[in-house]
Short mmCIF file of C-alpha atoms and ligand atoms in Angstrom, two decimals:
data_model
loop_
_atom_site.label_atom_id
_atom_site.label_comp_id
_atom_site.label_asym_id
_atom_site.label_seq_id
_atom_site.Cartn_x
_atom_site.Cartn_y
_atom_site.Cartn_z
CA MET A 1 30.52 -18.58 -36.48
CA ALA A 2 31.32 -15.50 -38.80
CA VAL A 3 32.71 -16.32 -42.49
CA ARG A 4 36.20 -15.60 -43.02
CA VAL A 5 37.17 -13.92 -45.99
CA LEU A 6 40.74 -13.26 -47.43
CA ILE A 7 41.32 -10.56 -49.67
CA VAL A 8 44.61 -10.60 -51.80
CA GLU A 9 44.53 -7.39 -53.52
CA ASP A 10 47.59 -4.77 -53.86
CA GLU A 11 45.31 -1.87 -54.75
CA GLU A 12 45.05 -0.48 -51.00
CA GLN A 13 41.62 1.46 -51.63
CA ILE A 14 39.89 -1.16 -53.09
CA ALA A 15 41.09 -3.93 -50.66
CA ARG A 16 40.12 -1.53 -47.81
CA PHE A 17 36.76 -0.60 -49.20
CA THR A 18 36.05 -4.00 -49.60
CA GLU A 19 37.17 -5.00 -46.13
CA LEU A 20 35.00 -2.23 -44.72
CA GLU A 21 32.08 -3.32 -46.63
CA LEU A 22 32.48 -6.91 -45.61
CA LYS A 23 33.03 -6.35 -42.04
CA HIS A 24 30.05 -4.15 -42.05
CA GLU A 25 28.05 -7.24 -43.79
CA GLY A 26 29.48 -9.42 -40.53
CA TYR A 27 32.18 -10.92 -42.37
CA GLU A 28 35.32 -11.54 -40.75
CA VAL A 29 38.10 -10.45 -43.15
CA ALA A 30 42.24 -10.71 -43.49
CA LYS A 31 44.18 -8.97 -46.25
CA ALA A 32 47.10 -9.66 -48.32
CA ALA A 33 48.93 -7.34 -50.89
CA ASP A 34 50.85 -9.45 -52.99
CA GLY A 35 50.63 -13.02 -54.41
CA ARG A 36 53.07 -14.85 -52.22
CA THR A 37 51.64 -13.30 -49.16
CA GLY A 38 48.13 -14.04 -50.23
CA LEU A 39 49.10 -17.65 -51.19
CA SER A 40 50.70 -18.84 -47.94
CA MET A 41 47.73 -17.42 -45.92
CA ALA A 42 45.26 -19.12 -48.01
CA GLU A 43 47.30 -22.41 -47.45
CA GLU A 44 47.43 -21.82 -43.86
CA GLY A 45 43.59 -22.43 -44.39
CA GLY A 46 40.65 -21.48 -42.08
CA PHE A 47 39.29 -19.17 -44.91
CA ASP A 48 35.80 -19.69 -46.33
CA ILE A 49 36.16 -17.78 -49.53
CA ILE A 50 39.22 -15.76 -51.10
CA LEU A 51 38.81 -12.69 -53.22
CA LEU A 52 41.80 -12.82 -55.89
CA ASP A 53 43.00 -9.94 -57.47
CA ILE A 54 44.90 -10.99 -60.80
CA MET A 55 47.48 -8.27 -61.46
CA LEU A 56 49.52 -8.92 -58.06
CA PRO A 57 53.05 -8.02 -57.32
CA GLY A 58 55.31 -11.16 -56.21
CA LEU A 59 52.91 -14.10 -57.83
CA ASN A 60 50.22 -13.10 -60.13
CA GLY A 61 46.79 -14.00 -58.79
CA LEU A 62 46.37 -16.89 -61.72
CA GLU A 63 49.61 -18.45 -60.46
CA VAL A 64 48.46 -18.12 -56.84
CA LEU A 65 45.40 -19.84 -57.67
CA ARG A 66 46.99 -22.88 -59.83
CA ARG A 67 49.38 -23.72 -56.68
CA LEU A 68 46.54 -23.15 -54.09
CA ARG A 69 44.23 -25.53 -56.08
CA LYS A 70 46.91 -28.13 -55.45
CA THR A 71 45.83 -28.41 -51.80
CA SER A 72 42.68 -26.56 -51.35
CA GLU A 73 39.62 -26.30 -52.75
CA VAL A 74 38.28 -23.30 -51.02
CA PRO A 75 35.95 -20.91 -53.19
CA VAL A 76 37.95 -18.21 -55.20
CA ILE A 77 36.51 -15.30 -56.57
CA LEU A 78 38.83 -13.43 -59.05
CA LEU A 79 38.89 -9.81 -59.49
CA THR A 80 39.82 -8.72 -62.89
CA ALA A 81 40.33 -5.92 -64.73
CA ARG A 82 37.39 -4.42 -67.07
CA ASP A 83 37.14 -6.50 -70.28
CA ALA A 84 40.13 -8.99 -69.30
CA VAL A 85 38.22 -11.82 -71.23
CA MET A 86 41.53 -14.15 -71.40
CA ASP A 87 41.82 -13.36 -67.81
CA LYS A 88 38.68 -14.73 -67.19
CA VAL A 89 38.85 -17.61 -69.44
CA SER A 90 41.93 -18.67 -67.54
CA GLY A 91 41.07 -17.86 -64.28
CA LEU A 92 37.64 -20.41 -64.59
CA ASP A 93 40.34 -22.95 -66.03
CA SER A 94 42.61 -22.49 -63.20
CA GLY A 95 39.94 -23.37 -60.93
CA ALA A 96 37.98 -20.06 -60.11
CA ASP A 97 34.41 -20.15 -58.80
CA ASP A 98 33.57 -16.98 -60.17
CA TYR A 99 34.80 -13.63 -61.18
CA VAL A 100 33.55 -9.80 -60.92
CA THR A 101 35.22 -6.91 -62.83
CA LYS A 102 36.72 -4.07 -61.15
CA PRO A 103 35.37 -1.64 -60.52
CA PHE A 104 32.53 -3.33 -59.03
CA ALA A 105 29.53 -2.31 -57.11
CA ILE A 106 30.08 -4.06 -53.90
CA GLU A 107 26.24 -5.51 -54.06
CA GLU A 108 27.06 -7.43 -57.05
CA LEU A 109 30.43 -8.97 -55.12
CA LEU A 110 27.99 -9.67 -52.03
CA ALA A 111 25.89 -11.68 -54.14
CA ARG A 112 28.46 -13.47 -55.83
CA ILE A 113 30.04 -14.42 -52.54
CA ARG A 114 26.72 -15.80 -51.08
CA VAL A 115 26.24 -18.02 -54.39
CA ALA A 116 29.83 -19.47 -53.75
CA LEU A 117 29.36 -20.25 -50.34
CA LYS A 118 25.97 -21.92 -51.00
CA LYS A 119 27.51 -23.42 -54.16
CA LYS A 120 30.58 -25.10 -51.81
CA ALA A 121 27.94 -25.83 -48.89
CA ALA A 122 25.70 -27.96 -51.60
CA ALA A 123 29.19 -29.63 -52.96
CA ALA A 124 30.12 -30.37 -49.57
CA PRO A 125 31.62 -34.01 -49.52
CA ALA A 126 30.48 -36.34 -46.92
CA GLU A 127 34.13 -37.55 -46.47
CA ASP A 128 36.49 -35.36 -44.80
CA ASP A 129 38.26 -34.14 -47.71
CA SER A 130 41.49 -32.94 -45.76
CA VAL A 131 42.54 -36.43 -45.98
CA LEU A 132 45.88 -36.66 -47.89
CA THR A 133 45.92 -39.96 -49.87
CA TYR A 134 48.75 -41.98 -51.78
CA GLY A 135 47.44 -45.06 -53.20
CA LYS A 136 46.31 -46.87 -50.11
CA LEU A 137 47.93 -44.89 -47.93
CA LYS A 138 45.50 -42.23 -46.00
CA VAL A 139 46.99 -39.60 -43.86
CA ASN A 140 44.43 -37.30 -41.67
CA PRO A 141 46.45 -34.14 -40.95
CA THR A 142 43.22 -33.07 -38.52
CA ALA A 143 43.28 -36.57 -36.69
CA TYR A 144 46.99 -37.26 -37.19
CA SER A 145 46.43 -40.91 -38.21
CA VAL A 146 47.75 -42.68 -40.84
CA THR A 147 46.45 -46.00 -42.46
CA TYR A 148 48.00 -48.24 -45.31
CA ASP A 149 45.27 -49.95 -46.66
CA GLY A 150 43.25 -49.56 -43.49
CA THR A 151 46.08 -51.27 -41.32
CA PRO A 152 47.74 -47.96 -38.81
CA VAL A 153 51.02 -46.82 -39.54
CA GLU A 154 52.91 -45.28 -36.28
CA LEU A 155 54.63 -42.24 -37.14
CA SER A 156 56.05 -39.57 -34.53
CA LYS A 157 54.92 -35.91 -35.20
CA ARG A 158 57.92 -34.81 -37.10
CA GLU A 159 57.77 -38.34 -39.46
CA PHE A 160 53.99 -37.36 -39.77
CA ASP A 161 54.51 -33.26 -40.40
CA LEU A 162 57.23 -34.70 -43.17
CA LEU A 163 54.89 -36.72 -44.71
CA ALA A 164 51.61 -34.56 -44.72
CA ILE A 165 53.86 -31.57 -46.24
CA LEU A 166 55.14 -33.51 -48.88
CA LEU A 167 51.84 -34.79 -49.88
CA GLN A 168 49.92 -31.34 -49.75
CA ASN A 169 52.96 -30.12 -51.71
CA ARG A 170 52.83 -33.07 -54.49
CA ASN A 171 55.13 -32.90 -57.09
CA ILE A 172 56.69 -30.27 -56.17
CA VAL A 173 60.55 -30.70 -54.91
CA LEU A 174 61.26 -29.38 -51.48
CA SER A 175 64.35 -28.57 -50.23
CA ARG A 176 65.66 -29.71 -47.07
CA ASP A 177 65.98 -26.19 -45.78
CA THR A 178 62.12 -25.66 -46.89
CA LEU A 179 61.19 -29.18 -45.22
CA LEU A 180 63.31 -28.26 -42.27
CA GLY A 181 61.59 -25.17 -41.48
CA LYS A 182 58.24 -26.35 -41.96
CA VAL A 183 58.84 -29.62 -39.97
CA CYS A 184 61.10 -28.31 -37.10
CA GLY A 185 60.42 -25.08 -37.24
CA TYR A 186 62.74 -21.98 -38.71
CA ASP A 187 64.19 -21.26 -35.24
CA TYR A 188 65.72 -24.54 -35.42
CA PHE A 189 69.40 -24.78 -35.23
CA GLY A 190 70.50 -28.12 -34.94
CA GLU A 191 71.68 -30.52 -37.86
CA THR A 192 70.36 -30.00 -41.39
CA ASN A 193 70.47 -33.91 -42.12
CA VAL A 194 67.63 -34.51 -39.76
CA ILE A 195 65.33 -34.32 -42.71
CA ASP A 196 67.38 -37.57 -43.97
CA VAL A 197 66.75 -39.09 -40.88
CA TYR A 198 62.83 -38.65 -40.81
CA VAL A 199 62.44 -39.22 -44.71
CA ARG A 200 64.76 -42.75 -43.79
CA HIS A 201 62.00 -43.49 -40.97
CA VAL A 202 59.03 -42.79 -43.02
CA ARG A 203 60.29 -45.03 -45.80
CA SER A 204 61.41 -47.99 -43.42
CA LYS A 205 57.62 -47.50 -41.93
CA ILE A 206 55.92 -46.97 -45.30
CA ASP A 207 57.79 -47.64 -48.45
CA GLU A 208 59.59 -50.66 -47.48
CA PRO A 209 57.13 -52.75 -45.73
CA TYR A 210 54.65 -52.18 -48.51
CA GLY A 211 56.77 -52.35 -51.45
CA ILE A 212 56.42 -48.62 -52.79
CA ASN A 213 58.58 -46.02 -54.11
CA MET A 214 56.97 -42.91 -52.50
CA ILE A 215 59.15 -40.55 -51.33
CA GLN A 216 61.70 -39.64 -54.11
CA THR A 217 65.16 -38.09 -53.62
CA VAL A 218 66.08 -35.50 -55.92
CA ARG A 219 69.86 -35.63 -55.71
CA GLY A 220 71.34 -32.09 -54.63
CA VAL A 221 67.65 -30.43 -53.81
CA GLY A 222 65.62 -32.54 -51.73
CA TYR A 223 62.51 -34.64 -51.64
CA VAL A 224 59.10 -35.06 -53.63
CA ILE A 225 56.16 -37.07 -53.44
CA LYS A 226 54.88 -37.72 -57.48
CA ASP A 227 51.54 -38.40 -58.15
CA GLU A 228 51.38 -42.48 -57.88
CA1 CA B 301 46.52 -5.42 -58.85
#
């Protein structure tokens, strides 16, 4: 299967040139021209590596990286302006795997991509790293399974989605509207309090029987799962 690369770069010429070169090398390429689009595409997953410009409209590259690192360990190579030393330092601090300075020679970029992919392959954990945990709770989004201390917990599809989304966005308060869109679909037109109902269900199946306070209500805003 082809290696999938996401290019997040607002300078169209650079994005297009890089795309052509990467495709020529046999990579599959997708592009985003601003930070928010790039982040949501990256969060959707399915990419093997991300090339991330720092100066982006909407959300800058470092912020995209910081948010992405909450849920994903996908290799990220930053594209930085010449001599922006601080960018490189904060980029590596924010969890970038490497950086190239623009304008870059395509050979250098290709070499750095190969190194980052190899490093990732070598570091691949034995356990499925997509499993979300909260204390003794384990949520496996690929297998759609939930266990608490090894005991299976039965959740409906929407209860499961709600729980997974809150865990994937740990420490971020999500509004009812956001949750509604993600759990029920953005074309959902029923009652908005269904989210409260699903939260109640999940609490009654996990929080209450196991005596934990996982899903927290933020009055007037929505819900959050914080670090345990
Ligand atoms: Ca830029």
